[in-house]
Every structure is written in C-alpha cells, then in structure tokens.
Coordinates of C-alpha atoms and ligand atoms in Angstrom, one line a residue:
X34 CA 0.0 0.0 0.0
X35 CA 1.4 3.4 -1.0
X36 CA 1.8 5.9 1.9
X37 CA 0.1 8.8 0.2
X38 CA -1.0 10.0 -3.2
X39 CA 1.2 11.5 -5.9
X40 CA 0.8 12.8 -9.5
X41 CA 4.0 12.8 -11.6
X42 CA 4.7 14.0 -15.1
X43 CA 6.4 13.4 -17.5
X44 CA 7.3 9.7 -17.4
X45 CA 7.3 7.4 -20.3
X46 CA 5.9 4.2 -21.7
X47 CA 7.7 3.2 -24.9
X48 CA 7.9 6.5 -26.8
X49 CA 4.8 7.9 -25.1
X50 CA 4.8 10.6 -22.5
X51 CA 2.7 9.6 -19.5
X52 CA 1.3 10.9 -16.2
X53 CA 1.7 8.6 -13.2
X54 CA -1.0 8.7 -10.6
X55 CA -0.5 6.9 -7.3
X56 CA -2.9 6.7 -4.4
X57 CA -2.9 4.6 -1.2
X58 CA -5.2 2.2 -3.0
X59 CA -3.5 1.7 -6.4
X60 CA -1.8 3.3 -9.3
X61 CA -2.7 4.5 -12.8
X62 CA -0.7 5.5 -15.9
X63 CA -2.2 7.8 -18.5
X64 CA -0.6 8.4 -21.9
X65 CA -0.8 12.0 -23.3
X66 CA -1.2 10.5 -26.7
X67 CA -4.9 9.9 -26.9
X68 CA -5.3 10.7 -23.1
X69 CA -5.5 6.9 -22.8
X70 CA -5.3 5.3 -19.4
X71 CA -2.8 2.5 -20.2
X72 CA -2.5 0.9 -16.8
X73 CA -4.6 0.7 -13.6
X74 CA -3.6 -1.5 -10.7
X75 CA -5.5 -2.2 -7.5
X76 CA -4.0 -2.0 -4.0
X77 CA -2.4 -5.5 -4.4
X78 CA -0.7 -4.4 -7.6
X79 CA -3.1 -6.6 -9.8
X80 CA -3.8 -5.3 -13.3
X81 CA -7.4 -4.2 -13.8
X82 CA -7.0 -3.1 -17.4
X83 CA -5.5 -5.1 -20.3
X84 CA -2.8 -3.6 -22.5
X85 CA -1.9 -5.6 -25.6
X86 CA 1.8 -6.8 -25.5
X87 CA 2.0 -5.8 -29.1
X88 CA 0.3 -2.4 -28.9
X89 CA 2.2 0.4 -30.7
X90 CA 3.6 2.8 -28.1
X91 CA 5.1 5.3 -30.5
X92 CA 2.1 7.5 -31.5
X93 CA 1.8 5.8 -34.9
X94 CA -1.5 4.2 -33.9
X95 CA -4.0 4.4 -31.1
X96 CA -3.0 2.4 -28.0
X97 CA -4.5 -1.2 -28.1
X98 CA -5.7 -1.6 -24.6
X99 CA -6.3 0.5 -21.5
X100 CA -9.1 3.0 -22.0
X101 CA -9.0 4.7 -25.4
X102 CA -11.3 7.7 -25.9
X103 CA -13.6 7.3 -28.9
X104 CA -14.9 10.8 -29.9
X105 CA -16.8 12.5 -31.6
X106 CA -18.1 9.3 -33.3
X107 CA -18.2 5.7 -32.1
X108 CA -17.5 3.0 -34.7
X109 CA -17.6 3.8 -38.3
X110 CA -18.1 7.5 -39.3
X111 CA -21.8 7.9 -40.0
X112 CA -21.3 9.2 -43.6
X113 CA -17.6 9.2 -44.5
X114 CA -16.0 5.8 -44.6
X115 CA -12.6 7.3 -45.4
X116 CA -12.4 8.6 -41.8
X117 CA -11.0 6.3 -39.1
X118 CA -13.2 4.4 -36.8
X119 CA -13.9 5.7 -33.3
X120 CA -13.2 9.4 -34.1
X121 CA -9.9 11.2 -34.1
X122 CA -8.9 12.2 -30.5
X123 CA -7.4 8.8 -29.7
X124 CA -4.8 9.6 -32.5
X125 CA -3.8 12.9 -31.0
X126 CA -1.7 14.3 -28.2
X127 CA -3.6 16.0 -25.5
X128 CA -2.3 18.8 -23.2
X129 CA -1.8 18.1 -19.5
X130 CA -3.8 21.0 -18.0
X131 CA -3.6 20.2 -14.3
X132 CA -2.1 17.7 -11.8
X133 CA -2.9 17.6 -8.1
X134 CA -3.0 15.3 -5.2
X135 CA -3.8 15.2 -1.5
X136 CA -3.4 12.4 1.1
X137 CA -5.8 10.0 -0.5
X138 CA -6.4 11.1 -4.1
X139 CA -4.4 11.9 -7.2
X140 CA -5.9 13.8 -10.2
X141 CA -4.9 14.7 -13.7
X142 CA -6.8 16.8 -16.3
X143 CA -6.1 16.5 -20.0
X144 CA -7.5 18.8 -22.7
X145 CA -7.8 18.9 -26.5
X146 CA -9.6 21.5 -28.6
X147 CA -10.0 22.2 -32.3
X148 CA -7.1 23.3 -34.4
X149 CA -6.2 23.2 -38.1
X150 CA -5.7 19.5 -38.1
X151 CA -8.9 18.6 -36.4
X152 CA -10.9 21.0 -38.5
X153 CA -9.7 19.3 -41.6
X154 CA -11.2 16.1 -40.3
X155 CA -14.2 17.5 -38.5
X156 CA -15.1 21.2 -39.2
X157 CA -16.2 22.2 -35.7
X158 CA -15.0 24.2 -32.7
X159 CA -14.9 22.2 -29.6
X160 CA -13.2 21.6 -26.3
X161 CA -12.8 18.2 -24.7
X162 CA -11.5 17.5 -21.2
X163 CA -10.7 14.2 -19.6
X164 CA -10.3 14.2 -15.8
X165 CA -8.7 11.2 -14.3
X166 CA -9.1 10.8 -10.5
X167 CA -7.5 7.9 -8.6
X168 CA -8.5 7.2 -5.0
X169 CA -9.9 3.8 -3.9
X170 CA -11.4 3.7 -7.4
X171 CA -10.5 5.0 -10.8
X172 CA -12.8 7.7 -12.1
X173 CA -12.8 9.2 -15.6
X174 CA -14.9 12.2 -16.7
X175 CA -15.0 13.1 -20.4
X176 CA -16.6 16.6 -20.8
X177 CA -17.4 17.8 -24.3
X178 CA -18.1 21.5 -25.0
X179 CA -19.7 22.7 -28.3
X180 CA -17.8 25.9 -29.0
X181 CA -19.3 26.2 -32.5
X182 CA -22.6 27.9 -33.7
X183 CA -24.0 24.6 -35.0
X184 CA -25.6 21.7 -33.3
X185 CA -23.7 18.4 -33.6
X186 CA -24.8 14.8 -33.3
X187 CA -22.3 13.0 -31.0
X188 CA -21.5 9.4 -30.3
X189 CA -18.7 8.3 -28.0
X190 CA -17.1 5.7 -25.7
X191 CA -14.6 5.2 -23.0
X192 CA -13.4 2.0 -24.7
X193 CA -12.2 0.0 -21.6
X194 CA -10.2 -3.2 -22.0
X195 CA -10.4 -5.2 -18.9
X196 CA -7.9 -8.0 -17.9
X197 CA -9.7 -11.2 -17.2
X198 CA -8.4 -14.7 -16.4
X199 CA -10.4 -16.2 -19.2
X200 CA -13.1 -14.5 -21.3
X201 CA -14.8 -17.8 -22.2
X202 CA -17.9 -18.3 -20.1
X203 CA -17.4 -15.2 -18.0
X204 CA -20.7 -13.6 -16.8
X205 CA -21.4 -9.9 -17.1
X206 CA -24.2 -8.6 -14.9
X207 CA -26.4 -5.6 -15.4
X208 CA -27.5 -6.1 -19.1
X209 CA -30.4 -8.5 -18.7
X210 CA -33.6 -7.4 -20.5
X211 CA -31.9 -4.8 -22.7
X212 CA -32.1 -4.5 -26.4
X213 CA -28.8 -4.8 -28.3
X214 CA -27.3 -4.2 -31.7
X215 CA -25.1 -7.1 -32.8
X216 CA -22.2 -6.2 -35.1
X217 CA -21.1 -9.8 -35.1
X218 CA -24.5 -10.7 -36.6
X219 CA -24.5 -8.0 -39.3
X220 CA -26.3 -5.4 -37.2
X221 CA -29.3 -7.5 -36.2
X222 CA -31.0 -6.7 -32.9
X223 CA -31.9 -8.8 -30.0
X224 CA -33.0 -8.7 -26.4
X225 CA -30.7 -10.0 -23.6
X226 CA -33.0 -12.5 -22.0
X227 CA -30.6 -13.9 -19.4
X228 CA -27.4 -12.6 -17.7
X229 CA -24.8 -12.2 -20.4
X230 CA -22.4 -15.2 -20.6
X231 CA -19.4 -14.4 -22.8
X232 CA -18.8 -16.9 -25.7
X233 CA -16.3 -15.0 -28.0
X234 CA -16.5 -13.5 -30.5
X235 CA -19.0 -10.9 -29.2
X236 CA -19.5 -7.3 -30.5
X237 CA -22.7 -5.7 -29.2
X238 CA -24.0 -2.3 -28.2
X239 CA -26.6 -2.5 -25.4
X240 CA -29.1 0.4 -25.4
X241 CA -30.7 2.2 -22.5
X242 CA -28.2 0.8 -20.0
X243 CA -28.0 3.5 -17.3
X244 CA -26.7 1.4 -14.4
X245 CA -23.7 -0.6 -13.4
X246 CA -22.1 -3.5 -15.2
X247 CA -20.2 -6.2 -13.3
X248 CA -17.6 -8.6 -14.8
X249 CA -17.6 -11.7 -12.7
X250 CA -14.2 -13.4 -12.7
X251 CA -13.3 -16.5 -10.7
X252 CA -11.4 -14.5 -8.1
X253 CA -12.6 -10.9 -8.5
X254 CA -15.5 -8.8 -9.7
X255 CA -14.9 -5.7 -11.7
X256 CA -17.5 -3.0 -11.1
X257 CA -18.2 -0.4 -13.8
X258 CA -20.4 2.4 -12.8
X259 CA -21.3 5.3 -15.0
X260 CA -23.1 8.6 -15.6
X261 CA -24.1 10.5 -18.8
X262 CA -24.0 7.2 -20.7
X263 CA -27.0 5.2 -22.2
X264 CA -25.0 2.6 -24.1
X265 CA -22.7 -0.2 -23.0
X266 CA -20.6 -2.0 -25.6
X267 CA -19.3 -5.5 -25.0
X268 CA -16.5 -6.8 -27.3
X269 CA -14.1 -9.7 -27.6
X270 CA -12.8 -10.6 -31.1
X271 CA -12.4 -14.3 -30.3
X272 CA -9.6 -16.4 -31.9
X273 CA -10.3 -15.7 -35.6
X274 CA -11.0 -12.0 -35.0
X275 CA -7.8 -11.6 -33.0
X276 CA -5.8 -12.8 -36.0
X277 CA -7.1 -9.8 -38.1
X278 CA -5.5 -7.4 -35.6
X279 CA -1.7 -7.1 -35.9
X280 CA -1.5 -5.4 -32.5
X281 CA -3.3 -8.3 -30.7
X282 CA -1.2 -11.5 -30.3
X283 CA -3.1 -14.5 -31.6
X284 CA -3.6 -16.1 -28.1
X285 CA -4.2 -12.9 -26.2
X286 CA -7.9 -12.6 -27.0
X287 CA -9.0 -14.7 -24.0
X288 CA -7.3 -12.5 -21.4
X289 CA -9.2 -9.4 -22.3
X290 CA -12.9 -8.2 -22.4
X291 CA -14.1 -4.8 -23.4
X292 CA -17.0 -3.4 -21.5
X293 CA -17.3 0.1 -22.7
X294 CA -19.2 3.2 -21.4
X295 CA -20.7 5.3 -24.1
X296 CA -23.4 6.7 -26.2
X297 CA -23.7 4.9 -29.6
X298 CA -26.1 4.3 -32.5
X299 CA -29.6 4.7 -31.0
X300 CA -28.1 6.6 -28.1
X301 CA -26.3 9.2 -30.2
X302 CA -27.3 12.7 -28.9
X303 CA -27.3 16.3 -30.0
X304 CA -25.1 18.9 -28.4
X305 CA -26.2 22.5 -29.1
X306 CA -24.0 25.5 -29.3
X307 CA -22.5 26.4 -25.9
X308 CA -23.7 23.2 -24.4
X309 CA -21.5 20.7 -22.5
X310 CA -22.0 17.0 -21.8
X311 CA -20.1 14.8 -19.4
X312 CA -19.7 11.0 -19.8
X313 CA -18.1 9.3 -16.7
X314 CA -17.1 5.9 -15.6
X315 CA -15.9 4.6 -12.2
X316 CA -14.1 1.3 -11.9
X317 CA -13.3 -0.7 -8.9
X318 CA -12.5 -4.4 -8.1
X319 CA -13.9 -6.6 -5.4
X320 CA -12.1 -9.8 -4.3
X321 CA -14.4 -12.9 -4.4
X322 CA -14.0 -16.4 -3.0
X323 CA -15.5 -19.4 -4.7
X324 CA -17.6 -19.6 -7.9
X325 CA -18.9 -16.4 -9.5
Ligands
TA6_604 O1 -16.0 -1.4 -29.5 C1 -16.0 -2.5 -30.2 C2 -15.4 -2.2 -31.6 O2 -16.1 -1.2 -32.2 C3 -15.3 -3.5 -32.4 O3 -16.2 -3.5 -33.5 C4 -13.8 -3.5 -32.9 O4 -13.7 -2.9 -34.1 C5 -13.2 -2.7 -31.8 O5 -14.1 -1.7 -31.4 C6 -11.8 -2.2 -32.0 O6 -11.8 -1.1 -32.9 P1 -10.4 -0.4 -33.4 O7 -10.8 0.7 -34.3 O8 -9.7 0.0 -32.1 O9 -9.6 -1.5 -34.1

C-alpha cells in the first residue's frame, strides 16, 4: 500500500509521455497520446486493465488496450468511410492541464480543442476535457463543449479493455432485459433475456443501459459504474477475429474483455452551441472467493 497520493509528469511508456497517478489504494498511468489510461492496478498491484503486449507505443496508432477515448463518433463514421473508426482524438496528443494530489487522491486533467488538423477532419470548434481521478477507485470524466454555432450529433465511448483470467464463459451482470445491436451478426438486434455469458466472439451495443455493469471473474469482480451514458458496448474478437489485428497477439484474446461506457447508434445525442456533456465511468474491483 502506497503511503500517500502523488501525481507525476512526465514519465514514459515506450515513446509515449505519460502521467503517473499513485494513491494509497492503487496506481494508474495515462498516456498524453490519446489521453489513454494505459494501466490501472489495485492495492495489491493486480492489473485491472489489459494492455496488448503488441500495442504500438510510438504514437503511430491508437494504443491497443487500456481506455482509449472514442470521440466524436463511435464505430464507423456515419457518412464518410474514409475517416478512421472511433473518431480522431485517440490519435492525437492532449495537453496536460492540471495535476494535483492530497493524502488520498491523485488527479490529472487533459484537454484537447479544435485546431487546423482537427478542423480538416471535423469542421467544428470544440473543447474536450478528460479528468482522471484515482482514490480507492478509478474515475474518468469526459466533458465535451460545443464551441461552434451549430448543433452536432455525437457518439462516443470510454473503450475500456479489462484484464480477465479467461473471457470464455465469464458472466457480465447488469444487461439483462436490454435491447442490443449485434455487429457480429451483421447489425441484427436482440434482447438480452438472461445474464450475459461471454462466448467469444462478441460485439454488441446495449441500449438504454444506465446502471452498473459487473464482470464476474473466478477470483474478483470488476464493477463499472457510469453517468451520462446510455450505451454499454461488449467486445471480444475471439480467436479468428484476433488474427485480423496485428496489435493483438493470436492467443491474447481470451485474457481481455471490453465493457465500454458510451453513447452509440440509437443513443447518439445532439449537443447544441454552448452546451456541455459529461460522460463518466468509475471502476473498482472486489475480491471474491469461490464460484462467480
Ligand atoms: O468497441 C467494439 C469495436 O467497435 C469492435 O467492433 C472492434 O472494431 C473494436 O471496437 C476495435 O476497434 P479499433 O478501431 O480500435 O480497431
């Protein structure tokens, strides 16, 4: 257990500049490239997030793993297939605006706003802030501000990759009864009749999910709470899918599960000039004994 909290910058992971947050209950590392949390460990030093061993760590590509920020669109761009999936801010370097800590909590604020490069991709004035707070939990708050004179339609996600012992057969609680859009099944829709049991591959967007999701592992539960989010995305590429990603080792697919906090497809929402919206997630682990 760390004596007290600290927030240090810059440190490095590969070629990426990072911020190190330490609290008495754990530690977290955030890359300025993409404002991506690349590591989060609980008080016993156990990894909560999964980072691909073959992720690029040189800014040439978004980080594969951790919590990439998908904004201002989730998935494929709604009308322009030449634009990259999941928006552009995970491909860019954010500013470190503020670091602070007290006895128990460490905090870092990252910002990115429009410039010539972003306006070539997306012709709008905006400001985006990611606040990362580490105390006995990890909290992320993504606040978007519409600084333009037009209304936008937004979709987004905090695309969290969780480390699991084995994704096969793991149960995710909180999604029962919800309607989902199934990318794996060509965009068909279904209703989650029972608690979700993971049988990779899976790639679904659950709609109108406003509450907590819980990943039940053999030795721990991972709790994912949220606000400002109506969608939860569940993804694991499975063995065949993993082979199509050159930054995911062939056998690594079973040690990760994405349970993402966002607003996507049916939950896309308008942001009017001058308006702000905050999407947040809070993650903590709970040790369990015996069968999940
Ligand atoms: O969030 C799930 C998903 O949209 C999957 O369809 C899969 O493409 C994954 O994201 C990874 O996307 P990326 O653009 O990071 O390769």
